[in-house]
CSV table of C-alpha atoms and ligand atoms in Angstrom, one decimal:
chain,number,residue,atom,x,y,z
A,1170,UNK,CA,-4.7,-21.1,-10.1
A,1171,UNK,CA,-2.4,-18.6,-11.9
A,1172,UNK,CA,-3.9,-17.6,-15.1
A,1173,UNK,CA,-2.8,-15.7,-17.7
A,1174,UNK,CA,-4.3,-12.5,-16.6
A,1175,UNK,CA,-3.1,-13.7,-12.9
A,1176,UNK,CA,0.8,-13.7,-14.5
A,1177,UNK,CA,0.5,-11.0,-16.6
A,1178,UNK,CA,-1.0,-8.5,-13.7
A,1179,UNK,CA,1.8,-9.9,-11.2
A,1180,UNK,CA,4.5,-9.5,-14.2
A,1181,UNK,CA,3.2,-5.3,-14.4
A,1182,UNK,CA,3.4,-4.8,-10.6
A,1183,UNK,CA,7.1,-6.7,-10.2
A,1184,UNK,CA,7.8,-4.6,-13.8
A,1185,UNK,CA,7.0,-1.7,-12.2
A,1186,UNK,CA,8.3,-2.4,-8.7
A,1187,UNK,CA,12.1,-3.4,-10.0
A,1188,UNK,CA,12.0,0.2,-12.4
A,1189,UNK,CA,10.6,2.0,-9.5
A,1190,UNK,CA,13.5,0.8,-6.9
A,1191,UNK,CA,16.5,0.7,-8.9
A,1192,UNK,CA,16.0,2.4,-12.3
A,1193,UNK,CA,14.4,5.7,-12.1
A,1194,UNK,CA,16.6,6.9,-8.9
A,1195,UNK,CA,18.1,10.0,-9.4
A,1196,UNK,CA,20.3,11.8,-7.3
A,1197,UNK,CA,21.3,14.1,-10.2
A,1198,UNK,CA,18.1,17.3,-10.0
A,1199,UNK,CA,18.8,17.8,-14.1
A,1200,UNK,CA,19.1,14.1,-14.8
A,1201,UNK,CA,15.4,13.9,-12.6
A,1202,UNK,CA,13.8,16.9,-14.5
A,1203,UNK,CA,15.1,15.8,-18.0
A,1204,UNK,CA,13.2,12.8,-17.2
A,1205,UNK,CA,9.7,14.6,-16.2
A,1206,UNK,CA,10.4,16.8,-19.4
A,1207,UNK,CA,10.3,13.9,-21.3
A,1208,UNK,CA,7.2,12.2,-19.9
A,1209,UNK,CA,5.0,15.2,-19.6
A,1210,UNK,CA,5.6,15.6,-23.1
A,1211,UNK,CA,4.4,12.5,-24.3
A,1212,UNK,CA,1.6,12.7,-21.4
A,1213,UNK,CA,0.3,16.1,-22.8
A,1214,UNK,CA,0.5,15.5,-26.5
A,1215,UNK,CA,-1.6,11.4,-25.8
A,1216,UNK,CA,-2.9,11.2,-22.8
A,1217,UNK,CA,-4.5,14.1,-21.6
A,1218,UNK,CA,-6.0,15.3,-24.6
A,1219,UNK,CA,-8.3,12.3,-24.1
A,1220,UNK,CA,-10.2,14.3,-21.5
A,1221,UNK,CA,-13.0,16.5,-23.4
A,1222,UNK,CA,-11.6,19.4,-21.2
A,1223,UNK,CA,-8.6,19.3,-22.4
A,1224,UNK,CA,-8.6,18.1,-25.9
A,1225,UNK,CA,-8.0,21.6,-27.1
A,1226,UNK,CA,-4.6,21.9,-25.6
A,1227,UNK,CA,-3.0,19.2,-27.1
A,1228,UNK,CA,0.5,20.2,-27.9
A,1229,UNK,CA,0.5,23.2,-25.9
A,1230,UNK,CA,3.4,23.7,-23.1
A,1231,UNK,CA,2.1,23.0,-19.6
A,1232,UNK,CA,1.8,26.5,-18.4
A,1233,UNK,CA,-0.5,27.2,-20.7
A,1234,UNK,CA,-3.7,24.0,-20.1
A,1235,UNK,CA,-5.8,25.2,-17.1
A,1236,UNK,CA,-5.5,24.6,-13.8
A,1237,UNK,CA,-7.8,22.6,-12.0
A,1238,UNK,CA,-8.8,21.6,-8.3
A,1239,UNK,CA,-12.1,18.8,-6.8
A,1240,UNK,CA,-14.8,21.0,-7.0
A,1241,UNK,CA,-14.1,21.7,-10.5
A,1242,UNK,CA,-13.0,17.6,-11.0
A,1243,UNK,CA,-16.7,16.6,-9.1
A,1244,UNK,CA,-18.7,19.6,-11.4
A,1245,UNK,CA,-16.7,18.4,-14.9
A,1246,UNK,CA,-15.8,15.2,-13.9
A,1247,UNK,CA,-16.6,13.4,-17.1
A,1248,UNK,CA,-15.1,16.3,-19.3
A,1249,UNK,CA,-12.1,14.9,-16.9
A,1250,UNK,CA,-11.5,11.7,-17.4
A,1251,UNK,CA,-10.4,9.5,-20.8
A,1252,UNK,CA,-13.3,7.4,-20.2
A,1253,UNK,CA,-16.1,9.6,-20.3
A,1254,UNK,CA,-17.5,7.8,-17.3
A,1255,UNK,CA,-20.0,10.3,-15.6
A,1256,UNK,CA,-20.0,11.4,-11.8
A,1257,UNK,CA,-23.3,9.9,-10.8
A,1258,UNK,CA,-22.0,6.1,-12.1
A,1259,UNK,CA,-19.2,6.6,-10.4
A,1260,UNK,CA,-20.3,7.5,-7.3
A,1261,UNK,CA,-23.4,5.2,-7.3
A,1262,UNK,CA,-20.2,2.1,-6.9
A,1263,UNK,CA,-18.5,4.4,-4.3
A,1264,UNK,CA,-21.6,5.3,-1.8
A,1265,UNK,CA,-22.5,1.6,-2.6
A,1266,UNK,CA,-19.1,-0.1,-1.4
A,1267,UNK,CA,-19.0,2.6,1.7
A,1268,UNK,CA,-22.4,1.4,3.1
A,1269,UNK,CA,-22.0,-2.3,2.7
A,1270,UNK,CA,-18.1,-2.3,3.3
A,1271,UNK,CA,-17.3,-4.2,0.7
A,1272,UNK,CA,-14.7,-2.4,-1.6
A,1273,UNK,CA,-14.5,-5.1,-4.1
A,1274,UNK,CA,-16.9,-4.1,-6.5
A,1275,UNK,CA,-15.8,-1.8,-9.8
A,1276,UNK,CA,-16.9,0.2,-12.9
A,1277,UNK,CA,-15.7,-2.4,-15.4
A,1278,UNK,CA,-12.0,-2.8,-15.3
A,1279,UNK,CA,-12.1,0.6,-13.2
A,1280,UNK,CA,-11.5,1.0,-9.1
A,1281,UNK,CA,-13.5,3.9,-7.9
A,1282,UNK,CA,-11.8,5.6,-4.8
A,1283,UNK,CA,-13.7,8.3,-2.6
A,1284,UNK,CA,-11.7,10.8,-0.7
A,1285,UNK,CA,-12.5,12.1,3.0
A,1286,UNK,CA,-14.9,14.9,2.2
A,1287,UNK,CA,-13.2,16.9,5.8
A,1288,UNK,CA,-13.8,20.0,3.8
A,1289,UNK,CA,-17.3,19.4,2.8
A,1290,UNK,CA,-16.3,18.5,-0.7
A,1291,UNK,CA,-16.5,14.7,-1.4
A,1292,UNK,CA,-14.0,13.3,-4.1
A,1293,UNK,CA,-14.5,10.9,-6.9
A,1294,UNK,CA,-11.3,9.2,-8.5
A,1295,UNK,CA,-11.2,6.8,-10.8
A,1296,UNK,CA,-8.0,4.2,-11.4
A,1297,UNK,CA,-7.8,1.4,-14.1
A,1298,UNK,CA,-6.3,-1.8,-13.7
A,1299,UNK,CA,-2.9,-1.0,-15.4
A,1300,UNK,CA,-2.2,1.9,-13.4
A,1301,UNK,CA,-3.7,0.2,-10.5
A,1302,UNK,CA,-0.8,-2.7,-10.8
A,1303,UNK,CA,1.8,0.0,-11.5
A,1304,UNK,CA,1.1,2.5,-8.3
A,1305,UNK,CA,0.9,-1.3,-6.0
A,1306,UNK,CA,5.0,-2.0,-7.6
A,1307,UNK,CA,5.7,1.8,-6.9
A,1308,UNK,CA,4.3,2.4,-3.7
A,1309,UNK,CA,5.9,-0.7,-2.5
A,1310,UNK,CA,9.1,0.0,-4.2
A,1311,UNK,CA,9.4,3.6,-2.5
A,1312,UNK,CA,8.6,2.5,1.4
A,1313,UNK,CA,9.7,-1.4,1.8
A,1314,UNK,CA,13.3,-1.5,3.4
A,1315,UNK,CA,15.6,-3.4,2.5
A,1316,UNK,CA,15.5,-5.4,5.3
A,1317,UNK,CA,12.4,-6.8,4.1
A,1318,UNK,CA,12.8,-7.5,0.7
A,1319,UNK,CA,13.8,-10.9,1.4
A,1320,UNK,CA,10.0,-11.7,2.0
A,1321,UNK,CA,9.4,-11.5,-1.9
A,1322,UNK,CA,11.7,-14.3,-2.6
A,1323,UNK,CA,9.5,-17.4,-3.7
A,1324,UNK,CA,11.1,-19.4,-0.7
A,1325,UNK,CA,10.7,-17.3,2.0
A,1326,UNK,CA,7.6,-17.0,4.1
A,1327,UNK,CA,5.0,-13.7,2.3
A,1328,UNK,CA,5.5,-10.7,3.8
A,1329,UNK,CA,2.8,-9.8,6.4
A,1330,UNK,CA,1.2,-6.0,5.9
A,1331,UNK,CA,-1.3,-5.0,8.6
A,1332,UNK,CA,-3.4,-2.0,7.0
A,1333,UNK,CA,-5.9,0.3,9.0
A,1334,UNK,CA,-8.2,2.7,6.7
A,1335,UNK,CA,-11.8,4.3,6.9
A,1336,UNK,CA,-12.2,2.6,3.5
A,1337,UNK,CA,-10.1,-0.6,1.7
A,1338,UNK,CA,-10.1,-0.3,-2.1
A,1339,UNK,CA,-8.8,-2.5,-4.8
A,1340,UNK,CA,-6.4,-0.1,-5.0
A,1341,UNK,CA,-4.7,-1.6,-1.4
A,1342,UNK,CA,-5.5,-5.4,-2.1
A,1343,UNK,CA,-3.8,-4.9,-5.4
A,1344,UNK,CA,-1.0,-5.9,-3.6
A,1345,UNK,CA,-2.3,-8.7,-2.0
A,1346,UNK,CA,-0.5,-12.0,-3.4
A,1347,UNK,CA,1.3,-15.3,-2.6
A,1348,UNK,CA,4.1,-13.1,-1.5
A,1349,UNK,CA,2.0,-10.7,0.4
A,1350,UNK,CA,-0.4,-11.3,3.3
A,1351,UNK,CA,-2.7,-8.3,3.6
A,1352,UNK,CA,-5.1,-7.8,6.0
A,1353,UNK,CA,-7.3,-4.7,6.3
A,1354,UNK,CA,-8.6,-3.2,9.2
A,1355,UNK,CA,-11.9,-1.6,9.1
A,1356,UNK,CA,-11.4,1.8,11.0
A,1357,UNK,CA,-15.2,2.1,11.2
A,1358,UNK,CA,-15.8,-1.0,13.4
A,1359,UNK,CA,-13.3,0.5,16.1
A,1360,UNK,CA,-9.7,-0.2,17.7
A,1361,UNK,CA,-10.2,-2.9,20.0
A,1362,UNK,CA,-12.2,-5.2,17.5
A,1363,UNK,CA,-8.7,-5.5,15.5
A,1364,UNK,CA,-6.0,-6.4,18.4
A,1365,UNK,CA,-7.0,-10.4,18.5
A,1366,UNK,CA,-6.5,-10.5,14.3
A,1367,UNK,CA,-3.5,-8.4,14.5
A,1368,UNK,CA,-1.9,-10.3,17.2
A,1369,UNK,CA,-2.8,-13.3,14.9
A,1370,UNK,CA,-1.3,-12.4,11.7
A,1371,UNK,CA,1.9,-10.8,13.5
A,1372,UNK,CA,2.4,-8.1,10.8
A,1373,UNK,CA,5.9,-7.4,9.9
A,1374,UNK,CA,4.7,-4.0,8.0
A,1375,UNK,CA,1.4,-2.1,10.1
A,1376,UNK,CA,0.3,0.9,8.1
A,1377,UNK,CA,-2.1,3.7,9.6
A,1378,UNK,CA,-2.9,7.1,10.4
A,1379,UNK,CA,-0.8,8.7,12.9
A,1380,UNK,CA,-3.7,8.2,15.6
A,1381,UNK,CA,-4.2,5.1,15.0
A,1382,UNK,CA,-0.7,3.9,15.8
A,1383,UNK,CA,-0.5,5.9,18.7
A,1384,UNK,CA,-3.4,4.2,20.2
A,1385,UNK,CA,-1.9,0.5,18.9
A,1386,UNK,CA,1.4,2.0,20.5
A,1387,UNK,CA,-0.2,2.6,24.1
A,1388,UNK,CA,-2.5,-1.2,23.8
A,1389,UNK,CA,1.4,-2.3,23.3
A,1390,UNK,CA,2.5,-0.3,25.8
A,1391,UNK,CA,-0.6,-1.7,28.2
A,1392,UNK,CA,0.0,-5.2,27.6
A,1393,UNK,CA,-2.6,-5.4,25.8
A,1394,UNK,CA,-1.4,-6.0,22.2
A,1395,UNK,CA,1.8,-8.3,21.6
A,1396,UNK,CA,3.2,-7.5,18.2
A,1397,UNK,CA,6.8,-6.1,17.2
A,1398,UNK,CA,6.3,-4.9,13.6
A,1399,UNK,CA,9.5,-4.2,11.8
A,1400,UNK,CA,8.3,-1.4,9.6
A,1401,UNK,CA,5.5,1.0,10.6
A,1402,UNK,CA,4.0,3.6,8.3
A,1403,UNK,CA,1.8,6.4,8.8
A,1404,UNK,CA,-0.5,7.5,6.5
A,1405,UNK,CA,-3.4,10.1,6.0
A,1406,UNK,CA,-2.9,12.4,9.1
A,1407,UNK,CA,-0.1,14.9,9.8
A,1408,UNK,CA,2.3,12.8,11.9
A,1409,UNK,CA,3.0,15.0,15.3
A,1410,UNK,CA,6.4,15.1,16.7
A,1411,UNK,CA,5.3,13.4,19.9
A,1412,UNK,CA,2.8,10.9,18.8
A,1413,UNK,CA,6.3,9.4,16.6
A,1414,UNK,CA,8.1,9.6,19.9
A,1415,UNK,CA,5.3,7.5,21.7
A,1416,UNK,CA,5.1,4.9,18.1
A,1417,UNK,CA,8.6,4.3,18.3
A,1418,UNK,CA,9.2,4.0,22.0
A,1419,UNK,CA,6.6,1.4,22.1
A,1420,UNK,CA,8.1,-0.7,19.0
A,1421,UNK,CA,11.3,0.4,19.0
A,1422,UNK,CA,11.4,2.1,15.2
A,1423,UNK,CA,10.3,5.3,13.7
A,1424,UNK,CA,7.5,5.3,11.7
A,1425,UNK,CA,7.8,6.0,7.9
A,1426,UNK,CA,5.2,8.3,6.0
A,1427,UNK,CA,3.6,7.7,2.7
A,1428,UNK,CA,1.9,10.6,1.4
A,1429,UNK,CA,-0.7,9.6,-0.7
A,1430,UNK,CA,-4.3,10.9,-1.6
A,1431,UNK,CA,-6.9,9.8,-4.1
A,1432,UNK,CA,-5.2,12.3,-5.9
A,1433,UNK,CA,-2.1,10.1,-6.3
A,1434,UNK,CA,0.9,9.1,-4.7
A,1435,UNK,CA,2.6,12.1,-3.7
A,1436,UNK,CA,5.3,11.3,-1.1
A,1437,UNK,CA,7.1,9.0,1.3
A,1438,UNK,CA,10.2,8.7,3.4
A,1439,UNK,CA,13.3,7.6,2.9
A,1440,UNK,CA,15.7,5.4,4.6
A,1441,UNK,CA,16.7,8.8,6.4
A,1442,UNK,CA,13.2,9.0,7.7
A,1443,UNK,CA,12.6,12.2,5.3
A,1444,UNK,CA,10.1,13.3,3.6
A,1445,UNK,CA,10.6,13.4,-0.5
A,1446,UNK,CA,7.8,14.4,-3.0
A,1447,UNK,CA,7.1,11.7,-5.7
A,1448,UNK,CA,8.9,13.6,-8.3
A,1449,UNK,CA,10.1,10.9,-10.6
A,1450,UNK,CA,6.2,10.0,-11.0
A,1451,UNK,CA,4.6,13.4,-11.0
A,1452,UNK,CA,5.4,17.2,-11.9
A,1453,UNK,CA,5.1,19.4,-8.5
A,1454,UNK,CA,4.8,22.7,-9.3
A,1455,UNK,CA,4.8,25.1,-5.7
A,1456,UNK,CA,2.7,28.0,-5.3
A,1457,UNK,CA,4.2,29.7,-2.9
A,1458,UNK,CA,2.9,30.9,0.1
A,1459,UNK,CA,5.3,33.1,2.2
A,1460,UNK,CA,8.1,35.2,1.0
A,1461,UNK,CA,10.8,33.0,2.1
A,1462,UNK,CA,9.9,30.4,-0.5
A,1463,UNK,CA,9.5,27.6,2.3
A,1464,UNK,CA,5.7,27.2,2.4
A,1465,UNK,CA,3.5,26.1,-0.6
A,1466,UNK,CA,0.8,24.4,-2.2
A,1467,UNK,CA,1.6,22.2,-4.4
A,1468,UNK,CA,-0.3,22.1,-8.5
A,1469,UNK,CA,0.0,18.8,-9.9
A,1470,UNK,CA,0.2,16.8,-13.1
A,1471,UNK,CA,0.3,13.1,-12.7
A,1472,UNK,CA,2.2,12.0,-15.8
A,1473,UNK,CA,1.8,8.3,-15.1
A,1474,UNK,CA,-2.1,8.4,-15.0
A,1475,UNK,CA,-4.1,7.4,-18.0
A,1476,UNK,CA,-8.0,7.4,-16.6
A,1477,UNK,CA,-8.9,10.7,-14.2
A,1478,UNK,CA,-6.7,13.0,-15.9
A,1479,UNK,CA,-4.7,15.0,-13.2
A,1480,UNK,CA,-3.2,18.1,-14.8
A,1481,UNK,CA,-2.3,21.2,-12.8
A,1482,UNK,CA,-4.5,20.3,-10.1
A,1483,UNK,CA,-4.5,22.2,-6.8
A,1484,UNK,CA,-4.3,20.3,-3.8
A,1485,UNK,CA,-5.3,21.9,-0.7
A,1486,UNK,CA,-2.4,20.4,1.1
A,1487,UNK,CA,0.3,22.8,2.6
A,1488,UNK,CA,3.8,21.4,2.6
A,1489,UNK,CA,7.3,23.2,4.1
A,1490,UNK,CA,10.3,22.2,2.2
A,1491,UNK,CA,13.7,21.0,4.0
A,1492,UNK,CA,16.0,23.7,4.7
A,1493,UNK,CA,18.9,21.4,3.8
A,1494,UNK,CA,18.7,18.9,1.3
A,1495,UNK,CA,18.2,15.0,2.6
A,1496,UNK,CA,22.0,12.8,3.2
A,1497,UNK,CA,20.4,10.2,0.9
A,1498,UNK,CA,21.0,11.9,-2.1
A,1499,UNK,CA,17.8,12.0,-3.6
A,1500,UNK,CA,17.3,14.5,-6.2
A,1501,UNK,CA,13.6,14.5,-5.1
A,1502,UNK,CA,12.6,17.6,-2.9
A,1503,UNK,CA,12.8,17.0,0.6
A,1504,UNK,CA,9.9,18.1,2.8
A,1505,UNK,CA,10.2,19.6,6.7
A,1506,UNK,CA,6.4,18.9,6.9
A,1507,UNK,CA,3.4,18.3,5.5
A,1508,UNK,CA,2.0,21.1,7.9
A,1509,UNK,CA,-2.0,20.4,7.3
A,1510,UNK,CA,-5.0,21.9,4.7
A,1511,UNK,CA,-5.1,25.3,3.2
A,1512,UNK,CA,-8.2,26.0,6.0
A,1513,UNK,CA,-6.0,25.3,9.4
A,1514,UNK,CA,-4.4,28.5,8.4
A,1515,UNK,CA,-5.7,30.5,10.9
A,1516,UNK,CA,-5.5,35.0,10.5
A,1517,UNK,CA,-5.2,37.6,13.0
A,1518,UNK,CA,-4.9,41.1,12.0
A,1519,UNK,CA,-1.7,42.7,12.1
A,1520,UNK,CA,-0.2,45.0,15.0
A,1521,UNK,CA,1.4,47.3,12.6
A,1522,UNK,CA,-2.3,47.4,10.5
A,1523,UNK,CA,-1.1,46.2,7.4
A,1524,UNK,CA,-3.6,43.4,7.4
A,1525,UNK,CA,-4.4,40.1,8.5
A,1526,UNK,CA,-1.3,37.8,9.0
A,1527,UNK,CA,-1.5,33.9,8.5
A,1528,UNK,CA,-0.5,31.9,11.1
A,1529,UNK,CA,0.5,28.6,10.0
A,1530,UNK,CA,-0.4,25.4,11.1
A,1531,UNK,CA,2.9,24.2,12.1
A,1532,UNK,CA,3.4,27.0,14.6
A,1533,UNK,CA,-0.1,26.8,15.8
A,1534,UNK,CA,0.6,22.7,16.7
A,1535,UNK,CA,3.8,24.0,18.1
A,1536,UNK,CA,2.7,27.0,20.3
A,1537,UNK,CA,-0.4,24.4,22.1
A,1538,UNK,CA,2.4,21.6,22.2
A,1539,UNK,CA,4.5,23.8,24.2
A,1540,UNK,CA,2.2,24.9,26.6
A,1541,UNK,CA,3.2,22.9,29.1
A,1542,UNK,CA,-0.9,22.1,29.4
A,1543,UNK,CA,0.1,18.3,29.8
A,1544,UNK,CA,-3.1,17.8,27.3
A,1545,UNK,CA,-3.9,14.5,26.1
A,1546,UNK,CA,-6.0,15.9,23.2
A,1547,UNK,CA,-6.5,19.2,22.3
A,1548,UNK,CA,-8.8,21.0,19.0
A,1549,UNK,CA,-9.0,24.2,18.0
A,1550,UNK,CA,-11.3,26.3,15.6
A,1551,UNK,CA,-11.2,29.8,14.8
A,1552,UNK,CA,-14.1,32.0,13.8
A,1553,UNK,CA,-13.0,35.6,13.6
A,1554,UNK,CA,-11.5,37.0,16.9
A,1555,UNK,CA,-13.1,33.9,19.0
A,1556,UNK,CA,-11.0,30.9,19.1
A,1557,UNK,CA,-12.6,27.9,20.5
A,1558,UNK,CA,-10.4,25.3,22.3
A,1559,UNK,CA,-11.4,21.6,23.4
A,1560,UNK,CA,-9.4,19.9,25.6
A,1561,UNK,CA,-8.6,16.6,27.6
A,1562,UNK,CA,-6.1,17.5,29.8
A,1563,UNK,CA,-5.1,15.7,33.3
A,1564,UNK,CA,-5.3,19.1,35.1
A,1565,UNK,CA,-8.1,21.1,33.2
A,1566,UNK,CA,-7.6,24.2,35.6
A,1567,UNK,CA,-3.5,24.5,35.0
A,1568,UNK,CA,-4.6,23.7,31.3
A,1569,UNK,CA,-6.1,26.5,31.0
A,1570,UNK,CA,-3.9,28.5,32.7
A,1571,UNK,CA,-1.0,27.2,30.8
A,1572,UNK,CA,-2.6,27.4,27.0
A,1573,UNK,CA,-3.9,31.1,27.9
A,1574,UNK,CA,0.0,32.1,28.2
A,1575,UNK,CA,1.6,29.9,26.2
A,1576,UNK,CA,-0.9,31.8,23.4
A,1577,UNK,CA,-0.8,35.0,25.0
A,1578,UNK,CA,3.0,34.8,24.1
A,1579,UNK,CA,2.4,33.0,20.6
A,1580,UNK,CA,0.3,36.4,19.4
A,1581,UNK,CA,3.0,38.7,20.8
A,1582,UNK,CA,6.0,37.0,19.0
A,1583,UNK,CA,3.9,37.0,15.7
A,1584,UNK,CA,2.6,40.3,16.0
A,1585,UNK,CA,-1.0,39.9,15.6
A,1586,UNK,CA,-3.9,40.7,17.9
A,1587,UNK,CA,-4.9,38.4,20.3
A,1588,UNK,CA,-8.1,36.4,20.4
A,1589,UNK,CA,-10.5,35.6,22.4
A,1590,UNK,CA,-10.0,32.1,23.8
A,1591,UNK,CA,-13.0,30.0,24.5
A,1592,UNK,CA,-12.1,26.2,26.1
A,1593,UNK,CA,-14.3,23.6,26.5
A,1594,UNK,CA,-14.3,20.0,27.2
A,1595,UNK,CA,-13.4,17.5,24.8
A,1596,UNK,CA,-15.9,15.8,22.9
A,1597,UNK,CA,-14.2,12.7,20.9
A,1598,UNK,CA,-14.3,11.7,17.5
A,1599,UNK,CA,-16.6,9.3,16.0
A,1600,UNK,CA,-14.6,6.1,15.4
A,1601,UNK,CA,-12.5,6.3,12.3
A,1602,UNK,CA,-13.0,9.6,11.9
A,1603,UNK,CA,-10.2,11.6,10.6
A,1604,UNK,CA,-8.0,13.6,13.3
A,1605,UNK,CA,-8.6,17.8,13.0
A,1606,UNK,CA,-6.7,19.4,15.0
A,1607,UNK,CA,-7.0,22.9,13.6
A,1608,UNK,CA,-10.3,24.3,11.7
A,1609,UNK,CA,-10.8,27.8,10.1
A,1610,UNK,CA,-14.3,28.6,9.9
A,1611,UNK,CA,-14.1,32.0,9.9
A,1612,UNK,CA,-11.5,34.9,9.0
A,1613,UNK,CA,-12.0,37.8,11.4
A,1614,UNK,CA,-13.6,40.6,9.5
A,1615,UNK,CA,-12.9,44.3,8.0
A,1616,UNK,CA,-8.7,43.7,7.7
A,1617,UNK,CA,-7.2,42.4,4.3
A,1618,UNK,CA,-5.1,40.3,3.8
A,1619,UNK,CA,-1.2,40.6,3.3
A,1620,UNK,CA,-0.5,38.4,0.5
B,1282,ZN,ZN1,16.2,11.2,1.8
């Protein structure tokens, strides 16, 4: 059954895998951006230009092309892409494969991926087969420990990968192969209809959001799931301090993360369990946030993509760099956090009335985790001074008691005045639905703001 198209798609993702893990490793920062330097010239004088949008830069340094971000992708998206495939094509395959659940079908050679739409805006990305094969032997390359790399030797038994999503995509069963045993996990169709499968395949690899293996973590815990996965990895949710605590208590290792958005793959951890940006596959450039230089967003340029041309692009992701750089060596930056979106920042105004102050969502997380509430979930949502807070908690009066000081204290220490808390009881997500803990809706009015 292995054709030559079979051999030769294997041959790019092993290819790719093998450069990915041992070649391009730097752990010398001017020997990594020499590197970029030389790719994002040869990406910006042939592959870019392809895109209408950007045929008129051609040769230009990077600073000078445009910056772009998804509501300008979704308005220009054929001006966007080398293919000049239009939005409405594109998303007529993506709305198609999310109603009928089944991911398989394509645009021609092309995988359509749909991001979460959490802020209202719905994206469209498109990936072709090449690149497709290459991101399967990279993203595999940058989280599989070594440990397990025996399982891609001919005579060994496959590797077993577990995978829980709202949506597959080519893009995942790429990867599926005589050597790999993948099995997705509809997120739609709820927890419990997955245990009997998983307990079945006996995944040595189980990749989900951070929720999601919290709540496989407690079944474990209950009795009622038997599996002992060797590697876990979270993916598409900001991994909380104790929800790791509760994954690796229950299976006895830390989960991993793999940062990765339809926009690309942006991140994972290392054998260190830190965070390192993809930099040996895409330019990162920050955009600050805070004085300091420790919070940004990040702009960027995917210099290994060929189809939906990523150049500059804003992504409404805010990420906190490492104090200290990572024991592994890396030259990659290492991340503290991936603290949430640009719209959990929530603003107060300022004591001193110089403005409204951000508060980020890291400190927000931290100030509720604190509280000493004993919450089992918690949500909060800001619209100008009123701050409205759902809880689960075991004791809902001391909840409230607790999170009303622990907050009162949080706006003292920043220096901001205090809002008016609201709690409610918890209502809970839809299933599969995307864990928010924090939502601007509203800045409170008549103060700037200080940056
Ligand atoms: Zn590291």
């Amino acid at each position: 059954m292995l054709d030559l198209e079979r051999l030769r798609s294997l041959l790019r993702v092993a290819t790719s895998f093998i450069h990915s893990r041992w070649w391009l490793r730097f752990s010398d920062r001017r020997r990594l951006e020499a590197w970029q330097a030389r790719q994002l010239t040869r990406f910006l004088r042939e592959t870019a230009p392809q895109a209408p949008r950007l045929s008129a830069f051609r040769g230009q340094p990077l600073e000078r092309w445009p910056g772009m971000d998804k509501a300008l992708l979704m308005n220009e998206f054929s001006a966007c892409n080398s293919q000049n495939i239009d939005l409405q094509a594109a998303l007529d395959v993506a709305l198609q494969a999310e109603h009928s659940r089944d991911f398989s079908p394509q645009l021609g050679e092309l995988t359509v991926g749909l991001s979460s739409g959490t802020s209202g805006h719905r994206g469209v990305f498109l990936v072709g087969r090449e690149e497709r094969e290459r991101w399967a032997g990279t993203l595999l390359a940058r989280t599989l420990p070594t440990r397990l790399l025996g399982h891609l030797l001919p005579w060994r038994p496959p590797l077993r990968i577990a995978f829980f999503l709202r949506a597959n995509s080519r893009l995942y069963t790429t990867l599926s192969s005589r050597r790999i045993d993948f099995a997705f996990h509809d997120l739609l169709l709820g927890l419990d209809a997955a245990l009997g499968a998983l307990e079945q395949q006996q995944p040595h690899v189980l990749v989900a959001p951070a929720t999601v293996l919290r709540a496989l973590a407690d079944a474990h815990q209950a009795g009622r799931l038997r599996i002992a996965p060797a590697h876990l990895v979270s993916v598409a949710e900001v991994l909380e301090e104790e929800d790791a605590q509760r994954i690796e208590h229950a299976f006895g290792h830390r989960p991993a993360q793999i940062y990765q958005a339809s926009e690309g793959f942006l991140g994972y951890s290392c054998e260190h369990g830190n965070l390192h940006l993809n930099e040996t596959h895409l330019l990162i450039e920050p955009e600050w946030l805070d004085q300091e230089q420790r919070r940004f967003q990040p702009l960027i340029t995917d210099f290994s993509r060929t189809t939906q041309i990523i150049v500059r692009y804003r992504l409404n992701d805010i990420l906190q760099l490492a104090p200290t750089p990572c024991p592994c060596g890396r030259a990659e930056r290492t991340l503290a956090a991936i603290e949430g979106r640009a719209d959990e920042i929530f603003w107060l105004p300022a004591l001193d009335g110089s403005g409204l102050r951000p508060l980020y969502p890291d400190l927000l997380r931290r100030a509720i985790a604190t509280a000493q509430a004993n919450l089992e979930e918690w949500r909060l949502r800001q619209e100008g001074m009123d701050w409205h807070l759902q809880v689960k908690a075991v004791e809902p009066g001391k909840a409230d008691t607790a999170l009303r000081q622990a907050l009162a204290a949080f706006f003292q220490q920043q220096q901001v005045q205090p809002a008016t808390l609201h709690t409610t009881d918890w209502i809970p997500d839809e299933p599969g639905a995307k864990r928010r803990r924090l939502l601007l809706q509203r800045r409170p009015e008549g103060a700037p703001c200080t940056y």
